[in-house]
Coordinates of C-alpha atoms in Angstrom, one line a residue:
X171 CA 9.5 10.9 16.5
X172 CA 11.7 11.7 16.3
X173 CA 9.7 14.6 16.2
X174 CA 7.8 15.0 12.9
X175 CA 9.5 18.0 12.8
X176 CA 11.5 16.8 15.6
X177 CA 11.8 13.3 14.5
X178 CA 11.7 12.7 15.3
X179 CA 10.1 14.6 15.0
X180 CA 11.1 13.1 12.6
X181 CA 9.8 7.1 14.5
X182 CA 8.2 4.2 12.8
X183 CA 7.2 0.9 14.2
X184 CA 4.8 -0.5 12.0
X185 CA 3.8 -3.9 10.6
X186 CA 1.1 -5.2 8.1
X187 CA -1.9 -3.0 8.2
X188 CA -5.0 -4.6 9.7
X189 CA -8.8 -3.7 8.9
X190 CA -8.9 -0.2 7.6
X191 CA -11.1 2.7 8.4
X192 CA -12.5 1.5 11.7
X193 CA -9.9 3.2 14.0
X194 CA -10.4 6.7 12.9
X195 CA -14.0 8.0 12.8
X196 CA -12.8 11.6 11.8
X197 CA -9.5 10.9 10.2
X198 CA -8.6 10.3 6.6
X199 CA -9.9 6.9 5.2
X200 CA -7.2 4.4 5.3
X201 CA -8.5 2.3 2.6
X202 CA -7.7 4.2 -0.4
X203 CA -5.1 3.1 -2.8
X204 CA -3.1 6.1 -2.0
X205 CA -2.8 4.9 1.6
X206 CA -2.6 8.5 3.0
X207 CA -6.1 9.3 1.9
X208 CA -5.1 11.1 -1.5
X209 CA -6.7 10.4 -4.7
X210 CA -4.5 8.5 -7.2
X211 CA -6.1 9.9 -10.2
X212 CA -3.8 12.4 -12.1
X213 CA -0.3 13.0 -10.1
X214 CA 1.5 10.2 -8.9
X215 CA -0.1 7.2 -10.8
X216 CA 1.3 6.0 -14.1
X217 CA 0.1 7.5 -17.3
X218 CA 1.3 9.7 -20.2
X219 CA 4.8 9.4 -21.8
X220 CA 7.7 9.4 -19.4
X221 CA 10.1 12.3 -19.8
X222 CA 13.8 12.1 -18.7
X223 CA 15.2 15.1 -16.9
X224 CA 13.4 18.0 -15.5
X225 CA 13.4 19.8 -12.2
X226 CA 10.8 18.8 -9.6
X227 CA 10.2 21.4 -6.9
X228 CA 9.0 20.4 -3.5
X229 CA 7.8 22.7 -0.7
X230 CA 9.2 22.4 2.8
X231 CA 6.9 22.8 5.8
X232 CA 6.6 26.3 7.3
X233 CA 9.8 27.5 9.0
X234 CA 11.0 23.9 9.2
X235 CA 14.3 24.0 7.4
X236 CA 17.3 21.7 7.4
X237 CA 20.0 22.8 9.9
X238 CA 22.2 19.6 10.3
X239 CA 23.6 17.5 7.5
X240 CA 25.8 14.9 9.6
X241 CA 23.4 11.7 9.9
X242 CA 24.6 11.1 13.4
X243 CA 22.2 13.6 15.1
X244 CA 21.9 14.8 18.7
X245 CA 18.4 15.4 20.3
X246 CA 18.7 19.1 19.4
X247 CA 18.7 18.3 15.6
X248 CA 16.7 15.1 15.7
X249 CA 13.9 16.1 13.3
X250 CA 12.0 14.7 10.2
X251 CA 13.1 17.8 8.2
X252 CA 16.8 17.0 8.9
X253 CA 16.6 13.1 8.5
X254 CA 13.8 11.8 6.1
X255 CA 13.5 15.0 4.2
X256 CA 17.2 15.8 3.7
X257 CA 19.9 13.4 5.1
X258 CA 18.2 10.2 3.8
X259 CA 18.4 11.5 0.2
X260 CA 22.3 11.4 0.5
X261 CA 23.1 8.9 3.2
X262 CA 21.1 5.8 3.6
X263 CA 20.4 4.0 6.8
X264 CA 21.2 0.4 7.2
X265 CA 17.5 -0.7 6.9
X266 CA 14.9 1.3 4.8
X267 CA 11.3 1.4 6.0
X268 CA 8.4 2.1 3.8
X269 CA 6.6 0.2 1.2
X270 CA 4.4 2.7 -0.5
X271 CA 2.0 3.8 2.2
X272 CA 2.8 0.7 4.3
X273 CA 5.3 1.5 7.1
X274 CA 7.2 -1.8 6.8
X275 CA 10.8 -2.9 6.2
X276 CA 11.7 -2.5 2.6
X277 CA 14.5 -5.1 1.8
X278 CA 15.0 -3.9 -1.8
X279 CA 16.1 -0.5 -0.5
X280 CA 18.2 -1.6 2.6
X281 CA 21.9 -1.5 2.5
X282 CA 22.0 -5.0 4.2
X283 CA 20.2 -8.3 3.9
X284 CA 17.7 -9.0 6.7
X285 CA 19.3 -9.8 9.9
X286 CA 19.7 -13.3 11.1
X287 CA 19.3 -14.1 14.9
X288 CA 20.8 -17.1 16.8
X289 CA 19.7 -16.5 20.5
X290 CA 21.7 -13.6 21.7
X291 CA 23.8 -13.2 18.6
X292 CA 22.7 -11.3 15.3
X293 CA 24.5 -11.3 11.9
X294 CA 24.3 -8.6 9.4
X295 CA 25.5 -9.0 5.8
X296 CA 26.1 -5.9 3.7
X297 CA 25.0 -5.9 0.0
X298 CA 28.2 -4.3 -1.3
X299 CA 26.6 -0.8 -2.3
X300 CA 29.2 1.9 -3.2
X301 CA 30.1 5.3 -1.8
X302 CA 30.5 8.1 -4.5
X303 CA 34.2 8.0 -3.9
X304 CA 34.7 4.5 -4.9
X305 CA 34.7 2.9 -1.2
X306 CA 32.6 0.0 -0.6
X307 CA 29.6 0.3 2.0
X308 CA 30.9 -2.4 4.1
X309 CA 31.0 -3.8 7.6
X310 CA 33.7 -1.6 8.7
X311 CA 31.6 1.4 7.8
X312 CA 28.8 -0.1 10.1
X313 CA 31.5 -0.7 12.8
X314 CA 32.4 3.0 12.5
X315 CA 28.8 4.0 13.4
X316 CA 28.6 1.7 16.3
X317 CA 31.9 2.7 17.9
X318 CA 30.9 6.3 17.6
X319 CA 27.6 5.5 19.5
X320 CA 29.5 3.6 22.2
X321 CA 31.7 6.7 22.6
X322 CA 29.3 9.6 22.5
X323 CA 25.6 8.2 22.5
X324 CA 24.5 9.4 26.0
X325 CA 24.5 13.0 25.0
X326 CA 25.0 13.1 21.3
X327 CA 22.6 10.6 19.7
X328 CA 19.1 11.6 19.7
X329 CA 17.7 8.2 19.9
X330 CA 19.8 6.9 23.0
X331 CA 17.9 5.1 25.8
X332 CA 20.0 4.1 28.9
X333 CA 20.6 0.4 28.9
X334 CA 19.6 -0.2 25.2
X335 CA 21.8 0.3 22.0
X336 CA 24.7 0.4 22.3
X337 CA 24.7 -0.6 25.9
X338 CA 23.1 -3.8 25.4
X339 CA 25.6 -5.2 22.8
X340 CA 29.1 -6.6 23.2
X341 CA 31.6 -8.4 21.2
X342 CA 31.1 -6.6 17.9
X343 CA 33.0 -8.2 15.2
X344 CA 33.7 -7.6 11.5
X345 CA 34.0 -11.2 10.4
X346 CA 34.4 -10.4 6.7
X347 CA 34.3 -7.3 4.4
X348 CA 30.5 -7.6 4.3
X349 CA 29.6 -9.3 7.5
X350 CA 29.5 -8.1 11.2
X351 CA 28.1 -9.9 14.1
X352 CA 26.9 -8.5 17.5
X353 CA 26.3 -10.4 20.7
X354 CA 23.3 -9.0 22.8
X355 CA 23.2 -9.0 26.5
X356 CA 20.1 -11.2 26.3
X357 CA 17.8 -12.5 23.7
X358 CA 15.3 -9.8 22.5
X359 CA 12.3 -10.1 20.2
X360 CA 13.9 -10.0 16.8
X361 CA 11.1 -7.8 15.5
X362 CA 11.9 -5.2 18.1
X363 CA 15.7 -5.5 17.8
X364 CA 15.4 -4.9 14.0
X365 CA 12.9 -2.4 14.0
X366 CA 14.1 -0.3 16.9
X367 CA 17.8 -0.9 17.2
X368 CA 19.2 -1.9 14.2
X369 CA 17.0 0.7 12.3
X370 CA 19.1 3.4 14.0
X371 CA 22.4 2.6 12.3
X372 CA 23.8 4.5 9.2
X373 CA 26.9 3.2 7.9
X374 CA 29.6 6.0 7.5
X375 CA 32.3 6.2 4.9
X376 CA 35.9 5.9 6.1
X377 CA 36.4 9.3 4.5
X378 CA 34.6 10.8 7.6
X379 CA 37.0 9.1 10.1
X380 CA 39.1 12.2 10.8
X381 CA 39.6 15.2 13.0
X382 CA 40.7 18.7 12.4
X383 CA 44.2 17.5 12.7
X384 CA 43.7 14.9 10.1
X385 CA 42.9 11.0 9.6
X386 CA 41.8 9.3 12.7
X387 CA 40.9 5.5 13.6
X388 CA 37.5 5.5 15.1
X389 CA 36.5 2.7 13.1
X390 CA 38.9 0.4 15.1
X391 CA 39.5 2.4 18.3
X392 CA 36.5 3.6 20.2
X393 CA 38.6 6.0 22.3
X394 CA 39.3 8.1 18.9
X395 CA 35.6 8.5 18.2
X396 CA 34.9 11.5 20.6
X397 CA 37.4 13.7 18.6
X398 CA 36.1 12.5 15.3
X399 CA 32.4 13.2 16.4
X400 CA 33.4 16.6 17.6
X401 CA 34.9 17.6 14.3
X402 CA 32.0 16.2 12.2
X403 CA 29.5 17.9 14.4
X404 CA 31.4 21.2 14.1
X405 CA 31.5 20.8 10.3
X406 CA 27.7 20.0 10.2
X407 CA 26.9 23.2 12.0
X408 CA 28.8 25.2 9.3
X409 CA 25.9 25.4 7.0
X410 CA 27.5 27.6 4.4
X411 CA 30.2 24.9 3.8
X412 CA 28.0 21.9 3.1
X413 CA 28.1 22.1 -0.7
X414 CA 31.8 22.5 -1.0
X415 CA 32.9 20.2 1.9
X416 CA 34.8 17.1 0.9
X417 CA 33.1 15.3 3.7
X418 CA 29.5 15.7 2.7
X419 CA 30.1 15.2 -0.9
X420 CA 30.8 11.4 -0.2
X421 CA 27.4 9.9 -0.4
X422 CA 25.8 6.4 -1.1
X423 CA 22.3 7.6 -1.6
X424 CA 20.7 8.6 -5.0
X425 CA 21.3 12.2 -4.5
X426 CA 24.1 14.7 -4.0
X427 CA 23.8 18.3 -2.6
X428 CA 24.4 20.8 -5.5
X429 CA 23.3 23.9 -3.7
X430 CA 22.2 25.0 -0.2
X431 CA 21.1 28.2 1.3
X432 CA 20.7 28.5 5.2
X433 CA 17.2 29.6 4.7
X434 CA 16.5 25.9 3.5
X435 CA 16.7 26.4 -0.3
X436 CA 18.3 23.2 -1.4
X437 CA 19.1 21.7 -4.8
X438 CA 19.9 18.0 -5.4
X439 CA 21.3 16.2 -8.4
X440 CA 21.7 12.6 -9.1
X441 CA 24.6 10.7 -7.7
X442 CA 26.2 9.1 -10.8
X443 CA 27.7 6.5 -8.8
X444 CA 24.6 5.4 -6.9
X445 CA 24.5 1.7 -6.7
X446 CA 20.9 1.2 -5.4
X447 CA 18.1 -0.3 -7.4
X448 CA 16.3 2.8 -8.6
X449 CA 18.1 5.5 -10.5
X450 CA 16.7 9.0 -10.5
X451 CA 14.9 10.1 -13.7
X452 CA 14.9 13.8 -12.8
X453 CA 17.7 16.1 -13.6
X454 CA 17.3 18.0 -10.3
X455 CA 15.2 18.0 -7.2
X456 CA 14.7 21.1 -5.3
X457 CA 13.5 21.8 -1.9
X458 CA 11.8 25.2 -1.3
X459 CA 11.4 26.9 2.1
X460 CA 8.4 28.9 3.2
X461 CA 7.8 30.9 6.5
X462 CA 4.1 30.2 6.4
X463 CA 1.5 28.0 4.8
X464 CA -0.2 30.9 3.3
X465 CA 3.1 32.1 1.7
X466 CA 3.5 28.7 0.1
X467 CA -0.1 28.6 -1.0
X468 CA 0.1 32.0 -2.8
X469 CA 3.1 30.6 -4.9
X470 CA 1.3 27.2 -5.4
X471 CA -1.8 29.0 -6.8
X472 CA 0.2 31.5 -9.1
X473 CA 2.0 28.5 -10.8
X474 CA 4.5 29.1 -13.4
X475 CA 3.0 32.5 -14.2
X476 CA 4.2 33.6 -10.7
X477 CA 7.8 32.9 -11.6
X478 CA 8.3 29.8 -9.4
X479 CA 6.2 26.8 -10.0
X480 CA 5.7 24.2 -7.2
X481 CA 5.5 20.6 -8.5
X482 CA 4.8 19.0 -5.0
X483 CA 3.3 21.5 -2.6
X484 CA 0.5 21.8 0.1
X485 CA -2.4 23.9 0.9
X486 CA -3.2 25.2 4.4
X487 CA -5.1 22.9 6.4
X488 CA -7.5 25.7 7.2
X489 CA -8.1 26.0 3.5
X490 CA -8.6 22.4 2.9
X491 CA -11.9 21.3 1.6
X492 CA -13.9 19.6 4.4
X493 CA -13.8 16.0 4.2
X494 CA -17.3 14.3 4.0
X495 CA -18.0 11.1 6.0
X496 CA -16.6 8.0 4.3
X497 CA -14.8 10.1 1.6
X498 CA -11.0 10.2 1.5
X499 CA -10.9 13.9 0.4
X500 CA -12.9 16.8 -0.5
X501 CA -13.0 18.9 -3.7
X502 CA -9.6 20.0 -4.7
X503 CA -9.2 23.7 -4.7
X504 CA -6.2 23.7 -7.0
X505 CA -6.6 23.1 -10.8
X506 CA -3.9 20.7 -12.4
X507 CA -3.1 19.0 -9.1
X508 CA -4.1 15.9 -7.1
X509 CA -4.9 16.4 -3.5
X510 CA -3.0 14.0 -1.4
X511 CA -3.2 14.5 2.4
X512 CA -0.5 12.7 4.3
X513 CA -0.9 11.7 8.0
X514 CA 2.3 9.9 9.2
X515 CA 2.7 7.0 11.4
X516 CA 3.1 9.0 14.7
X517 CA 1.6 10.3 17.7
X518 CA 1.1 14.1 18.5
X519 CA 1.7 15.7 21.9
X520 CA 3.3 18.6 23.6
X521 CA 5.7 18.0 26.6
X522 CA 5.1 19.5 30.1
X523 CA 8.7 19.8 31.6
X524 CA 8.7 17.8 34.8
X525 CA 12.3 19.1 35.5
X526 CA 11.4 22.7 35.1
X527 CA 13.3 25.1 37.1
X528 CA 10.6 27.9 36.8
X529 CA 8.5 26.7 39.8
X530 CA 6.1 24.7 37.7
X531 CA 8.0 21.5 37.7
X532 CA 6.3 20.1 40.8
X533 CA 2.9 21.0 39.2
X534 CA 3.8 19.2 36.1
X535 CA 4.6 16.1 38.1
X536 CA 1.1 15.9 39.4
X537 CA -1.1 13.3 37.5
X538 CA -4.2 15.0 38.4
X539 CA -3.0 18.4 37.0
X540 CA -1.9 16.6 33.7
X541 CA -5.3 14.9 33.5
X542 CA -7.1 18.3 34.1
X543 CA -5.1 20.0 31.2
X544 CA -5.8 16.9 29.0
X545 CA -9.5 17.4 29.5
X546 CA -9.1 21.0 28.1
X547 CA -7.4 19.7 24.9
X548 CA -10.5 19.4 22.8
X549 CA -9.2 16.9 20.1
X550 CA -12.6 16.5 18.4
X551 CA -13.0 20.2 17.9
X552 CA -9.6 20.6 16.4
X553 CA -10.0 17.7 13.9
X554 CA -13.6 18.9 13.0
X555 CA -12.6 22.6 13.0
X556 CA -9.1 23.9 11.7
X557 CA -8.2 20.3 10.3
X558 CA -11.4 20.0 8.3
X559 CA -11.6 16.2 9.1
X560 CA -7.9 15.4 8.2
X561 CA -6.6 14.2 11.4
X562 CA -6.3 11.3 13.8
X563 CA -6.8 11.1 17.5
X564 CA -3.8 10.6 19.7
X565 CA -5.1 8.4 22.5
X566 CA -1.9 7.3 24.1
X567 CA 1.7 6.3 23.0
X568 CA 0.8 4.2 20.0
X569 CA -0.6 5.8 16.7
X570 CA -4.1 5.2 15.5
X571 CA -3.0 5.8 12.0
X572 CA -2.4 3.9 9.8
X573 CA -4.3 0.9 11.1
X574 CA -1.7 -1.6 12.6
X575 CA -1.9 -4.5 14.9
X576 CA -0.2 -2.7 17.6
X577 CA -3.2 -0.4 18.8
X578 CA -4.8 -2.1 21.7
X579 CA -8.7 -2.6 22.0
X580 CA -8.8 0.2 24.4
X581 CA -6.9 2.5 22.2
X582 CA -9.5 1.8 19.4
X583 CA -12.2 3.2 21.7
X584 CA -11.1 6.7 20.9
X585 CA -10.0 9.7 23.1
X586 CA -9.8 8.7 26.7
X587 CA -10.0 12.4 27.8
X588 CA -12.8 14.0 25.8
X589 CA -13.3 17.6 26.4
X590 CA -14.8 18.2 29.9
X591 CA -14.0 21.6 31.6
X592 CA -16.2 20.6 34.6
X593 CA -14.0 17.4 35.1
X594 CA -10.9 19.5 34.9
X595 CA -12.2 21.8 37.5
X596 CA -13.2 19.1 39.7
X597 CA -9.7 17.7 39.5
X598 CA -8.0 20.9 40.6
X599 CA -10.6 21.8 43.2
X600 CA -10.4 18.4 44.9
X601 CA -6.5 18.7 45.3
X602 CA -6.2 21.9 47.2
X603 CA -6.7 24.6 44.3
X604 CA -8.8 27.7 44.5
X605 CA -10.2 27.6 41.0
X606 CA -11.0 31.1 39.7
X607 CA -12.7 30.7 36.2
X608 CA -11.4 33.4 33.8
X609 CA -9.0 34.5 36.5
X610 CA -5.9 32.8 37.9
X611 CA -6.1 29.5 40.0
X612 CA -3.9 29.2 43.0
X613 CA -2.8 26.6 45.5
X614 CA -4.7 27.2 48.9
X615 CA -3.8 23.8 50.5
X616 CA -0.3 22.8 50.0
X617 CA 1.1 19.5 51.1
X618 CA 1.2 16.0 50.1
X619 CA -1.8 14.6 51.8
X620 CA -5.3 13.7 50.2
X621 CA -6.8 16.6 48.7
X622 CA -3.7 18.8 48.7
X623 CA -1.7 20.3 46.1
X624 CA 1.3 18.1 46.0
X625 CA 4.9 17.8 46.9
X626 CA 7.0 20.9 46.1
X627 CA 3.9 23.4 45.5
X628 CA 3.8 26.2 47.7
X629 CA 0.7 28.0 49.2
X630 CA -0.4 30.6 46.8
X631 CA 1.4 29.1 43.7
X632 CA -0.4 30.3 40.6
X633 CA -1.2 28.2 37.4
X634 CA 0.6 30.6 34.9
X635 CA 2.6 29.1 32.1
X636 CA 4.5 30.2 29.1
X637 CA 3.7 28.1 26.1
X638 CA 6.0 28.6 23.1
X639 CA 4.6 26.9 19.8
X640 CA 5.7 26.7 16.4
X641 CA 4.6 29.3 13.8
X642 CA 3.6 29.0 10.3
X643 CA 0.9 26.2 10.5
X644 CA -2.6 27.6 10.6
X645 CA -4.2 24.7 12.5
X646 CA -1.5 24.7 15.3
X647 CA -2.1 28.3 16.0
X648 CA -6.0 27.8 16.0
X649 CA -5.4 24.8 18.4
X650 CA -3.3 26.7 20.8
X651 CA -5.7 29.6 21.0
X652 CA -8.7 27.1 21.6
X653 CA -6.6 25.6 24.4
X654 CA -5.7 28.9 25.8
X655 CA -9.4 29.8 25.9
X656 CA -10.5 26.4 27.3
X657 CA -7.7 26.6 30.1
X658 CA -8.9 29.9 31.2
X659 CA -12.3 28.3 32.1
X660 CA -10.6 26.8 35.1
X661 CA -8.1 29.7 35.8
X662 CA -5.0 28.3 34.1
X663 CA -3.3 31.2 32.3
X664 CA -1.5 30.0 29.1
X665 CA 0.8 32.8 27.8
X666 CA 1.2 31.9 24.0
X667 CA 4.6 32.5 22.5
X668 CA 4.7 32.0 18.7
X669 CA 8.2 31.1 17.5
X670 CA 10.0 29.5 14.5
X671 CA 10.0 25.8 14.6
X672 CA 13.7 25.4 15.3
X673 CA 13.4 27.7 18.3
X674 CA 10.7 25.7 19.8
X675 CA 12.6 22.4 19.4
X676 CA 15.8 23.9 20.7
X677 CA 13.9 24.8 23.9
X678 CA 11.4 21.9 24.4
X679 CA 12.5 18.8 22.3
X680 CA 15.5 17.6 24.4
X681 CA 15.4 16.1 27.8
X682 CA 17.0 19.0 29.3
X683 CA 18.8 17.1 32.0
X684 CA 20.3 14.5 29.6
X685 CA 21.2 17.1 26.9
X686 CA 22.6 19.6 29.5
X687 CA 20.5 22.3 28.2
X688 CA 18.5 24.9 30.2
X689 CA 15.4 23.6 32.0
X690 CA 13.8 27.0 32.6
X691 CA 10.8 26.3 30.4
X692 CA 7.3 24.7 31.3
X693 CA 5.7 23.8 28.1
X694 CA 6.4 23.7 24.4
X695 CA 4.6 22.8 21.2
X696 CA 6.7 22.3 17.9
X697 CA 3.4 20.9 16.3
X698 CA 4.5 17.6 15.2
X699 CA 4.9 15.4 18.1
X700 CA 6.9 12.2 17.1
X701 CA 7.0 10.1 14.1
X702 CA 7.9 6.4 14.6
X703 CA 11.3 6.8 12.9
X704 CA 13.9 5.4 13.2
X705 CA 12.1 3.3 15.9
X706 CA 9.4 1.6 14.0
X707 CA 8.0 -0.6 16.7
X708 CA 6.0 1.7 18.9
X709 CA 7.3 0.3 22.3
X710 CA 8.1 3.6 24.0
X711 CA 11.6 3.2 25.3
X712 CA 12.9 6.2 23.2
X713 CA 10.2 8.6 24.3
X714 CA 9.0 7.5 27.6
X715 CA 11.7 5.6 29.5
X716 CA 13.6 7.3 32.4
X717 CA 16.7 9.1 31.2
X718 CA 16.1 8.7 27.4
X719 CA 17.2 11.6 25.4
X720 CA 14.1 12.2 23.6
X721 CA 12.0 12.0 26.7
X722 CA 11.3 15.8 26.5
X723 CA 9.1 15.9 29.8
X724 CA 11.8 14.0 31.9
X725 CA 8.9 11.8 32.8
X726 CA 10.1 9.0 35.2
X727 CA 7.9 6.2 36.4
X728 CA 9.4 2.8 37.6
X729 CA 6.0 1.0 36.6
X730 CA 6.1 2.4 33.2
X731 CA 9.8 1.5 32.8
X732 CA 9.0 -2.0 33.9
X733 CA 6.1 -2.4 31.2
X734 CA 8.2 -0.9 28.5
X735 CA 11.1 -3.4 29.2
X736 CA 8.6 -6.4 28.9
X737 CA 7.7 -5.2 25.4
X738 CA 11.4 -5.5 24.3
X739 CA 11.7 -9.2 24.8
X740 CA 8.3 -10.7 24.2
X741 CA 7.1 -11.6 20.9
X742 CA 3.5 -11.2 22.0
X743 CA 1.5 -8.0 21.5
X744 CA -0.1 -8.5 24.9
X745 CA 2.8 -6.7 26.6
X746 CA 2.6 -3.9 24.1
X747 CA -1.2 -3.6 24.8
X748 CA -0.8 -3.7 28.6
X749 CA 1.8 -1.0 28.5
X750 CA -0.1 1.4 26.3
X751 CA -3.3 1.0 28.2
X752 CA -1.4 2.0 31.4
X753 CA 0.4 5.0 29.9
X754 CA -2.4 6.6 28.0
X755 CA -4.1 7.5 31.3
X756 CA -0.8 8.7 32.8
X757 CA -0.6 11.6 30.4
X758 CA 3.2 11.9 30.4
X759 CA 2.8 14.6 27.7
X760 CA -0.6 16.3 26.7
X761 CA -2.1 14.4 23.8
X762 CA -3.1 16.4 20.8
X763 CA -4.4 15.4 17.5
X764 CA -2.1 13.9 14.9
X765 CA -3.0 16.5 12.5
X766 CA -2.3 15.9 8.6
X767 CA 1.3 16.4 8.2
X768 CA 0.5 18.3 5.0
X769 CA -2.3 18.6 2.7
X770 CA -0.2 17.9 -0.4
X771 CA -1.0 19.0 -3.8
X772 CA 1.0 17.0 -6.7
X773 CA 1.1 18.3 -10.1
X774 CA -0.7 16.1 -12.5
X775 CA 2.2 15.6 -14.8
X776 CA 4.6 14.6 -11.8
X777 CA 4.3 10.8 -11.4
X778 CA 5.8 8.2 -9.1
X779 CA 4.8 10.2 -6.1
X780 CA 1.8 8.3 -4.8
X781 CA 1.2 6.4 -2.7
X782 CA 3.1 8.5 -0.1
X783 CA 5.0 6.8 2.7
X784 CA 3.7 7.2 6.2
X785 CA 7.3 6.9 7.4
X786 CA 7.9 10.5 6.1
X787 CA 10.7 9.1 3.8
X788 CA 11.1 11.0 0.4
X789 CA 11.9 9.0 -2.7
X790 CA 12.3 11.6 -5.5
X791 CA 14.4 9.0 -7.4
X792 CA 11.0 7.4 -8.1
X793 CA 9.5 10.5 -9.6
X794 CA 9.3 11.6 -13.3
X795 CA 7.4 13.9 -15.6
X796 CA 5.2 13.1 -18.3
X797 CA 3.9 14.9 -21.4

């Protein structure tokens, strides 16, 4: 999930889609040919005379702009906007996921052949792609990445989980220029190891094996890697140098960065040395930043007459046409475009900080409190209201859209905590709280006994929370205002703090103890939860296991850890179902609707866009204009 905005925000763990449309009563229909619910008439589909060249413009999400170029990303920068929407254009991961709308392994766009497993050993054979400086993308480049993970992963790799990659491998060997073998500490499910472990790897060019003092040897000596990482990290934070840097100009993807402004305005040109299977047709690809959905919508509607045409933009979800039952989209309000909503393979939530130093940490650790707050999150009203029907319920740790074999029968029943203020009040009152509707509820019976407030909660402690949330997306603002109002019904005071996306993720996205950041926050909502990338199998170790860097809440539960670990070695989905059914009612974060990632509008003369990938990956090398 990374976060979808925080990869995390910007992960993916999908397989073949199963029967469509039954999972989401109020979400986009999954059975359309566009996959994401969009029409395939006009934009994206074939038709017209193909034109070589041209500049395609794509609108970034509000206030979500790239701020890190090095594809070895710590939890602070681990987001969809940095990875799928920026880094992946230039630096390809070892294995590519996404076949049209299906979030599955794409062998043709991967840098290596499918891995071969023999018990505890896995063999990876590279395809001999090239870097733009003439180097071969080889097994040494993969070893470079693995050695860096071994040196700095606990604090500096956003997908790190204690005991898993790279802790669970040994005896890593380059046995030929194209072949690398790894020995695992035990036999894992090949599906899980490929989708969630090998999917993290991104080969790095030997040109990056250097420090400020000059060339280094991280590719061969693990102890050299910390200084190499420190240098590359510092260069990645120097946004104004990205275009001219000799580091970041070495790419193996289809695009090179031609210009970049720290506000997010980026221009990419084709990599003339790209050795992949699909060469760009466009002459340029531009990413355009906007602070709000409304600002982008004004430019979209104005078109070329406004001085800046958007070829691939979006409309605010609150301005979207209401989606009638059993229809993929409503009437398109923008002429000359195809409306193509995208819901990603993801879950949405916002974390409560179990490790908070504000005094609310002990409250957040109480299951009854989390369940009470969950009963106040009215997912149905958000989907029916500001989302206009374009959203999916989050029912636990496994996504409900697109339809996959991974969602349990229990998960298919829908929201396990439908809006119920009376139930929320009952939970608080039965655990020692003096509930004051439209006032401030306080603990009147402290202690750890039955019917008391719980460990660490003092008498008189008040349920007052600061809740920063990402600005720019109208439905998120509406949802937060609605939750604030709902919470007041049982005396929970939420002080809403609208902030830019990057500020919210800096506060609330990392596990503050693991990342050594400040823990003086209680809640935070960056709006996008977690997309299943680069962990495509939704087994939960990255987000929910004790001590993992992306476990924003700091949630720790031995039973949960044990159930997750069973999903890593079993080839049966039974273990996955058992775990998700357990965790969905534990409410480690507050589940909220997986709203449409964007109500995309694609110009009718821009083809190759649809169907969109539910992984969030962009492939503008597939795009072309017609006349």
